mmCIF file of C-alpha atoms in Angstrom:
data_model
loop_
_atom_site.group_PDB
_atom_site.id
_atom_site.type_symbol
_atom_site.label_atom_id
_atom_site.label_comp_id
_atom_site.label_asym_id
_atom_site.label_seq_id
_atom_site.Cartn_x
_atom_site.Cartn_y
_atom_site.Cartn_z
ATOM 1 C CA MET T 27 -87.417 -12.962 11.703
ATOM 2 C CA ALA T 28 -88.280 -13.256 15.379
ATOM 3 C CA GLY T 29 -87.023 -16.837 15.074
ATOM 4 C CA ARG T 30 -83.880 -15.987 13.053
ATOM 5 C CA VAL T 31 -82.683 -13.915 15.595
ATOM 6 C CA ILE T 32 -82.786 -15.375 18.458
ATOM 7 C CA TRP T 33 -81.293 -18.529 16.330
ATOM 8 C CA GLN T 34 -78.387 -16.203 15.711
ATOM 9 C CA LEU T 35 -78.411 -15.556 19.773
ATOM 10 C CA VAL T 36 -78.687 -18.934 20.921
ATOM 11 C CA ALA T 37 -76.271 -20.579 18.865
ATOM 12 C CA TRP T 38 -72.872 -18.142 17.714
ATOM 13 C CA PRO T 39 -72.239 -18.081 21.642
ATOM 14 C CA LEU T 40 -73.503 -22.299 22.310
ATOM 15 C CA ALA T 41 -71.274 -22.889 19.393
ATOM 16 C CA ALA T 42 -67.736 -20.414 20.679
ATOM 17 C CA LEU T 43 -68.380 -21.807 24.998
ATOM 18 C CA LEU T 44 -67.911 -26.056 23.377
ATOM 19 C CA LEU T 45 -64.818 -24.871 21.351
ATOM 20 C CA VAL T 46 -63.442 -22.833 24.342
ATOM 21 C CA ARG T 47 -64.189 -25.551 26.853
ATOM 22 C CA VAL T 48 -62.117 -28.646 24.503
ATOM 23 C CA ALA T 49 -58.956 -26.344 23.983
ATOM 24 C CA SER T 50 -58.698 -25.098 27.078
ATOM 25 C CA ARG T 51 -60.290 -27.463 30.076
ATOM 26 C CA ARG T 52 -60.013 -30.585 31.335
ATOM 27 C CA PRO T 53 -61.527 -33.009 32.021
ATOM 28 C CA ARG T 54 -62.588 -31.751 28.550
ATOM 29 C CA PRO T 55 -65.242 -33.252 27.127
ATOM 30 C CA ALA T 56 -64.818 -35.683 23.882
ATOM 31 C CA LEU T 57 -63.945 -34.279 20.780
ATOM 32 C CA LEU T 58 -65.781 -35.152 17.836
ATOM 33 C CA PRO T 59 -69.457 -34.951 19.712
ATOM 34 C CA VAL T 60 -68.266 -31.577 20.286
ATOM 35 C CA ILE T 61 -68.119 -31.560 15.927
ATOM 36 C CA ALA T 62 -70.895 -32.398 15.607
ATOM 37 C CA VAL T 63 -72.800 -30.417 17.927
ATOM 38 C CA ALA T 64 -70.848 -26.956 16.857
ATOM 39 C CA ALA T 65 -71.427 -28.306 13.383
ATOM 40 C CA LEU T 66 -74.820 -28.509 13.838
ATOM 41 C CA LEU T 67 -75.422 -25.035 15.582
ATOM 42 C CA VAL T 68 -73.845 -22.873 13.544
ATOM 43 C CA SER T 69 -74.738 -24.422 9.857
ATOM 44 C CA HIS T 70 -78.042 -24.089 10.671
ATOM 45 C CA ALA T 71 -77.311 -20.391 12.177
ATOM 46 C CA LEU T 72 -75.335 -19.480 8.912
ATOM 47 C CA SER T 73 -78.506 -21.365 6.609
ATOM 48 C CA LEU T 74 -80.906 -18.796 8.210
ATOM 49 C CA LEU T 75 -78.691 -15.714 8.422
ATOM 50 C CA LEU T 76 -77.982 -15.741 4.473
ATOM 51 C CA ALA T 77 -81.277 -17.731 3.818
ATOM 52 C CA PRO T 78 -80.328 -19.645 0.545
ATOM 53 C CA ALA T 79 -82.840 -20.748 -2.557
ATOM 54 C CA GLN T 80 -84.248 -24.052 -1.408
ATOM 55 C CA GLY T 81 -82.426 -26.451 -4.325
ATOM 56 C CA SER T 82 -79.033 -24.130 -4.781
ATOM 57 C CA THR T 83 -75.456 -25.612 -3.813
ATOM 58 C CA TRP T 84 -75.181 -23.284 -0.805
ATOM 59 C CA PHE T 85 -79.006 -24.950 0.995
ATOM 60 C CA THR T 86 -77.332 -28.206 -0.179
ATOM 61 C CA VAL T 87 -74.000 -28.062 2.017
ATOM 62 C CA LEU T 88 -75.777 -25.886 5.183
ATOM 63 C CA THR T 89 -78.362 -28.349 5.516
ATOM 64 C CA ALA T 90 -76.199 -31.365 4.980
ATOM 65 C CA PRO T 91 -74.489 -31.635 8.565
ATOM 66 C CA TRP T 92 -77.243 -32.948 10.343
ATOM 67 C CA PHE T 93 -78.080 -35.982 8.204
ATOM 68 C CA ILE T 94 -74.547 -36.518 9.331
ATOM 69 C CA THR T 95 -74.395 -35.200 12.877
ATOM 70 C CA PHE T 96 -77.904 -36.534 14.376
ATOM 71 C CA ALA T 97 -76.149 -39.682 13.443
ATOM 72 C CA VAL T 98 -72.446 -39.341 15.158
ATOM 73 C CA LEU T 99 -74.278 -38.218 17.691
ATOM 74 C CA CYS T 100 -76.815 -40.105 19.059
ATOM 75 C CA SER T 101 -73.388 -42.802 18.117
ATOM 76 C CA THR T 102 -71.390 -41.228 20.755
ATOM 77 C CA TYR T 103 -72.785 -39.109 22.346
ATOM 78 C CA PRO T 104 -70.825 -38.147 25.209
ATOM 79 C CA ASP T 105 -68.081 -39.704 25.594
ATOM 80 C CA GLY T 106 -67.181 -40.055 21.947
ATOM 81 C CA ARG T 107 -66.649 -43.254 21.360
ATOM 82 C CA PHE T 108 -69.000 -45.507 18.870
ATOM 83 C CA VAL T 109 -72.234 -47.177 21.331
ATOM 84 C CA PRO T 110 -73.043 -49.974 20.409
ATOM 85 C CA THR T 111 -70.506 -50.054 18.632
ATOM 86 C CA TRP T 112 -71.897 -51.637 15.648
ATOM 87 C CA PHE T 113 -73.655 -47.786 15.218
ATOM 88 C CA VAL T 114 -70.648 -46.466 12.985
ATOM 89 C CA TRP T 115 -71.847 -49.082 10.322
ATOM 90 C CA PRO T 116 -75.041 -46.392 10.224
ATOM 91 C CA THR T 117 -73.692 -43.605 11.164
ATOM 92 C CA ALA T 118 -71.187 -44.656 8.417
ATOM 93 C CA ALA T 119 -73.945 -44.909 5.925
ATOM 94 C CA TYR T 120 -75.707 -41.467 6.215
ATOM 95 C CA THR T 121 -72.933 -39.786 6.104
ATOM 96 C CA ILE T 122 -71.289 -41.358 2.913
ATOM 97 C CA VAL T 123 -74.962 -40.603 1.632
ATOM 98 C CA THR T 124 -75.606 -37.801 2.343
ATOM 99 C CA LEU T 125 -71.356 -36.782 0.900
ATOM 100 C CA LEU T 126 -72.266 -37.616 -2.161
ATOM 101 C CA ASP T 127 -75.604 -36.029 -2.460
ATOM 102 C CA VAL T 128 -73.989 -32.615 -2.002
ATOM 103 C CA ALA T 129 -70.719 -34.034 -4.528
ATOM 104 C CA LEU T 130 -74.273 -34.502 -6.389
ATOM 105 C CA GLY T 131 -75.132 -30.999 -6.007
ATOM 106 C CA GLY T 132 -78.620 -32.309 -3.933
ATOM 107 C CA ALA T 133 -79.820 -34.677 -6.366
ATOM 108 C CA LEU T 134 -80.265 -37.424 -4.338
ATOM 109 C CA ARG T 135 -82.638 -35.177 -1.543
ATOM 110 C CA GLU T 136 -84.905 -35.421 -4.546
ATOM 111 C CA GLN T 137 -85.325 -39.064 -4.652
ATOM 112 C CA ASN T 138 -88.720 -40.734 -3.190
ATOM 113 C CA TRP T 139 -86.521 -42.095 -1.032
ATOM 114 C CA TRP T 140 -85.086 -39.880 0.585
ATOM 115 C CA GLY T 141 -87.755 -39.477 3.311
ATOM 116 C CA PRO T 142 -87.957 -42.570 4.732
ATOM 117 C CA PHE T 143 -83.833 -42.003 4.839
ATOM 118 C CA ALA T 144 -83.446 -39.153 6.454
ATOM 119 C CA MET T 145 -86.669 -40.438 9.451
ATOM 120 C CA SER T 146 -85.220 -43.329 9.810
ATOM 121 C CA GLN T 147 -82.372 -41.667 11.929
ATOM 122 C CA LEU T 148 -84.986 -41.148 14.497
ATOM 123 C CA LEU T 149 -84.531 -44.881 14.823
ATOM 124 C CA MET T 150 -80.879 -44.257 15.970
ATOM 125 C CA LEU T 151 -82.400 -42.717 19.460
ATOM 126 C CA GLY T 152 -82.146 -46.423 20.639
ATOM 127 C CA GLY T 153 -78.351 -46.050 20.773
ATOM 128 C CA GLN T 154 -79.031 -42.926 23.385
ATOM 129 C CA VAL T 155 -81.870 -44.889 24.961
ATOM 130 C CA TYR T 156 -78.886 -47.752 25.475
ATOM 131 C CA ARG T 157 -76.302 -46.693 26.510
ATOM 132 C CA TYR T 158 -78.377 -44.496 29.378
ATOM 133 C CA ARG T 159 -80.049 -48.222 30.480
ATOM 134 C CA LEU T 160 -76.976 -50.099 30.324
ATOM 135 C CA ARG T 161 -74.072 -48.951 29.560
ATOM 136 C CA ALA T 162 -73.466 -44.840 30.564
ATOM 137 C CA THR T 163 -72.062 -44.191 34.178
ATOM 138 C CA THR T 164 -73.925 -41.978 36.454
ATOM 139 C CA SER T 165 -72.083 -38.509 35.298
ATOM 140 C CA GLN T 166 -72.891 -39.421 31.420
ATOM 141 C CA ARG T 167 -75.971 -40.352 32.315
ATOM 142 C CA GLU T 168 -76.507 -36.843 33.127
ATOM 143 C CA SER T 169 -75.572 -35.886 30.127
ATOM 144 C CA VAL T 170 -78.058 -38.576 27.816
ATOM 145 C CA ARG T 171 -81.207 -36.936 29.766
ATOM 146 C CA TRP T 172 -80.234 -33.606 28.177
ATOM 147 C CA ALA T 173 -80.379 -35.709 25.169
ATOM 148 C CA VAL T 174 -83.108 -37.452 25.076
ATOM 149 C CA LEU T 175 -85.318 -34.589 26.023
ATOM 150 C CA GLY T 176 -83.878 -32.345 23.329
ATOM 151 C CA ILE T 177 -84.821 -35.199 20.879
ATOM 152 C CA LEU T 178 -88.104 -36.105 21.481
ATOM 153 C CA VAL T 179 -88.988 -32.005 21.922
ATOM 154 C CA GLU T 180 -88.053 -31.346 18.602
ATOM 155 C CA VAL T 181 -89.155 -34.316 17.198
ATOM 156 C CA GLU T 182 -93.140 -33.673 18.654
ATOM 157 C CA LEU T 183 -92.052 -29.353 17.847
ATOM 158 C CA PHE T 184 -91.712 -30.552 14.213
ATOM 159 C CA LEU T 185 -95.389 -32.313 14.449
ATOM 160 C CA SER T 186 -97.336 -30.081 16.241
ATOM 161 C CA VAL T 187 -96.067 -27.527 12.980
ATOM 162 C CA MET T 188 -96.684 -29.782 10.556
ATOM 163 C CA LEU T 189 -100.201 -30.580 12.170
ATOM 164 C CA VAL T 190 -100.844 -26.947 12.054
ATOM 165 C CA GLU T 191 -99.855 -26.610 8.194
ATOM 166 C CA GLY T 192 -101.836 -29.696 7.046
ATOM 167 C CA GLY T 193 -98.171 -31.500 6.960
ATOM 168 C CA THR T 194 -95.338 -28.589 5.642
ATOM 169 C CA VAL T 195 -93.304 -26.869 7.873
ATOM 170 C CA GLY T 196 -93.031 -23.277 7.969
ATOM 171 C CA GLU T 197 -95.197 -22.225 4.922
ATOM 172 C CA GLY T 198 -98.243 -21.162 7.371
ATOM 173 C CA THR T 199 -98.596 -18.163 9.174
ATOM 174 C CA ALA T 200 -96.099 -16.079 11.120
ATOM 175 C CA ALA T 201 -96.994 -18.249 14.056
ATOM 176 C CA THR T 202 -96.105 -21.122 12.986
ATOM 177 C CA ARG T 203 -92.907 -20.056 11.278
ATOM 178 C CA LEU T 204 -91.762 -18.415 14.588
ATOM 179 C CA LEU T 205 -92.367 -22.168 15.662
ATOM 180 C CA ALA T 206 -90.858 -23.685 12.426
ATOM 181 C CA ASP T 207 -87.472 -22.222 13.609
ATOM 182 C CA LEU T 208 -86.859 -22.306 16.888
ATOM 183 C CA ALA T 209 -87.930 -26.148 16.715
ATOM 184 C CA ALA T 210 -84.888 -26.379 15.609
ATOM 185 C CA LEU T 211 -83.771 -25.572 18.605
ATOM 186 C CA PRO T 212 -84.308 -28.023 21.170
ATOM 187 C CA ILE T 213 -81.829 -31.080 20.555
ATOM 188 C CA PRO T 214 -78.255 -29.144 19.143
ATOM 189 C CA VAL T 215 -79.124 -26.667 22.817
ATOM 190 C CA ALA T 216 -80.102 -29.594 24.303
ATOM 191 C CA PHE T 217 -76.645 -31.790 23.742
ATOM 192 C CA ALA T 218 -74.525 -28.868 24.105
ATOM 193 C CA ILE T 219 -76.130 -28.387 27.528
ATOM 194 C CA GLY T 220 -74.893 -31.913 28.492
ATOM 195 C CA LEU T 221 -71.462 -31.552 27.094
ATOM 196 C CA LEU T 222 -71.046 -27.533 28.729
ATOM 197 C CA TRP T 223 -72.966 -27.946 32.184
ATOM 198 C CA PRO T 224 -74.939 -31.410 33.095
ATOM 199 C CA ARG T 225 -75.915 -30.900 35.878
ATOM 200 C CA LEU T 226 -76.990 -27.491 35.789
ATOM 201 C CA VAL T 227 -80.953 -28.615 36.954
ATOM 202 C CA SER T 228 -82.562 -32.246 37.377
ATOM 203 C CA VAL T 229 -84.470 -33.190 34.039
ATOM 204 C CA ASP T 230 -85.689 -36.506 35.547
ATOM 205 C CA ALA T 231 -89.420 -35.746 36.009
ATOM 206 C CA THR T 232 -89.301 -33.254 32.155
ATOM 207 C CA LEU T 233 -87.300 -36.414 30.857
ATOM 208 C CA ARG T 234 -90.251 -38.991 31.785
ATOM 209 C CA ALA T 235 -93.744 -36.417 30.934
ATOM 210 C CA VAL T 236 -92.672 -35.661 28.092
ATOM 211 C CA LEU T 237 -91.019 -39.365 27.026
ATOM 212 C CA GLY T 238 -94.506 -40.865 28.945
ATOM 213 C CA VAL T 239 -96.461 -37.943 26.277
ATOM 214 C CA THR T 240 -94.311 -39.672 22.914
ATOM 215 C CA ILE T 241 -95.309 -43.120 23.795
ATOM 216 C CA ALA T 242 -98.826 -42.341 24.718
ATOM 217 C CA GLY T 243 -98.527 -40.243 21.532
ATOM 218 C CA ALA T 244 -97.437 -43.062 19.391
ATOM 219 C CA LEU T 245 -99.974 -45.798 20.618
ATOM 220 C CA LEU T 246 -102.723 -43.821 20.116
ATOM 221 C CA ALA T 247 -101.709 -42.308 16.771
ATOM 222 C CA ALA T 248 -101.355 -46.388 15.502
ATOM 223 C CA VAL T 249 -104.911 -46.990 18.033
ATOM 224 C CA TYR T 250 -106.391 -44.282 15.668
ATOM 225 C CA ALA T 251 -105.231 -45.196 11.978
ATOM 226 C CA THR T 252 -105.676 -49.562 12.545
ATOM 227 C CA ALA T 253 -109.390 -48.360 13.253
ATOM 228 C CA THR T 254 -109.907 -46.343 10.551
ATOM 229 C CA THR T 255 -108.570 -49.006 7.615
ATOM 230 C CA ALA T 256 -110.775 -51.530 9.232
ATOM 231 C CA ALA T 257 -113.819 -49.412 9.492
ATOM 232 C CA ALA T 258 -113.045 -48.555 6.111
ATOM 233 C CA ALA T 259 -111.693 -52.084 4.540
ATOM 234 C CA SER T 260 -115.703 -53.234 5.941
ATOM 235 C CA GLY T 261 -117.215 -50.295 3.423
ATOM 236 C CA VAL T 262 -118.090 -47.858 6.015
ATOM 237 C CA GLY T 263 -118.073 -44.042 5.011
ATOM 238 C CA ALA T 264 -115.872 -41.499 5.359
ATOM 239 C CA VAL T 265 -117.240 -39.669 8.446
ATOM 240 C CA ALA T 266 -118.496 -42.538 10.517
ATOM 241 C CA THR T 267 -114.691 -44.016 9.991
ATOM 242 C CA GLY T 268 -113.559 -41.074 11.193
ATOM 243 C CA TRP T 269 -116.174 -41.614 14.659
ATOM 244 C CA TRP T 270 -115.361 -45.019 15.196
ATOM 245 C CA GLY T 271 -111.613 -44.227 15.048
ATOM 246 C CA ALA T 272 -112.035 -41.394 17.651
ATOM 247 C CA ALA T 273 -114.308 -43.950 20.001
ATOM 248 C CA VAL T 274 -111.461 -46.613 19.459
ATOM 249 C CA VAL T 275 -109.269 -43.845 20.457
ATOM 250 C CA ALA T 276 -111.275 -42.739 23.521
ATOM 251 C CA VAL T 277 -111.790 -46.186 25.343
ATOM 252 C CA LEU T 278 -108.436 -47.267 24.793
ATOM 253 C CA ALA T 279 -106.820 -43.723 26.054
ATOM 254 C CA ALA T 280 -106.561 -44.519 30.331
ATOM 255 C CA PRO T 281 -105.050 -47.845 29.239
ATOM 256 C CA ALA T 282 -102.515 -46.429 27.143
ATOM 257 C CA ALA T 283 -101.850 -43.296 29.218
ATOM 258 C CA HIS T 284 -100.631 -46.101 32.248
ATOM 259 C CA VAL T 285 -98.597 -48.241 29.741
ATOM 260 C CA ALA T 286 -96.543 -45.080 28.114
ATOM 261 C CA ALA T 287 -96.073 -44.398 31.615
ATOM 262 C CA ARG T 288 -94.552 -46.911 33.359
ATOM 263 C CA ALA T 289 -92.599 -47.492 30.221
ATOM 264 C CA ALA T 290 -91.385 -43.768 30.468
ATOM 265 C CA THR T 291 -90.150 -44.326 34.282
ATOM 266 C CA TRP T 292 -88.788 -47.612 33.007
ATOM 267 C CA VAL T 293 -86.775 -46.157 30.671
ATOM 268 C CA VAL T 294 -85.705 -42.847 32.910
ATOM 269 C CA TYR T 295 -85.344 -44.484 36.120
ATOM 270 C CA ARG T 296 -83.984 -47.677 34.811
ATOM 271 C CA GLY T 297 -86.459 -49.880 36.650
ATOM 272 C CA ARG T 298 -87.418 -47.910 39.626
ATOM 273 C CA SER T 299 -89.893 -46.305 40.195
ATOM 274 C CA ASP T 300 -88.610 -43.076 41.333
ATOM 275 C CA PRO T 301 -84.805 -41.765 41.721
#
């Protein structure tokens, strides 16, 4: 309940501020990202307020904007232009499939391929990284930093909930349900701040740290999966396989952290070791 109340208190004022800003201020933020962020805030706030049953028509309608707006934001944020330009095609594909799912009453998301389809949207984050590294102006980079930070924090929060709950999200204890509700806030809030107040605070150091942890975690997860798979294939028992994977991770933790830190610095500071 607390998480849902917090969502209402955050989402509606932010959505209103975005719409007021685009209607009354010059220079105005680009319309497409503003509409996408506002739609994401309002649709999720309504889904928590109305709490429609999973699989119902309202559930399908209120959760659909996520599958469209995330692709739109990764492609067009913050100036409303598709960067790179060919990102218009995957964005159109996500939009068409989502609208078709709504028209079919949510039938498509019951298919086995829907999960990978939805998760594949994370690849669209590459558009923001590309924009930040090669195409964005100095002022646009301030907005993009907020966007990338919000995406990384949200992904890691949801992964943490899944780890604690054993693969589910929001179906465990009251604490994990609260965290699951709040975990959906970082992306829309960060994108909104990037449009409204991109210079609110400097997030370079925080972004570099979060990105470094994310990269290191991904590297070590891949190492663990590879090591345990190889051990299992060689006929080692389940307990020994787990210990072997942990040992390999322990040995490679420091090198992975070093590589991750270098990569994060390269992304955030565009090849420099500091701002």
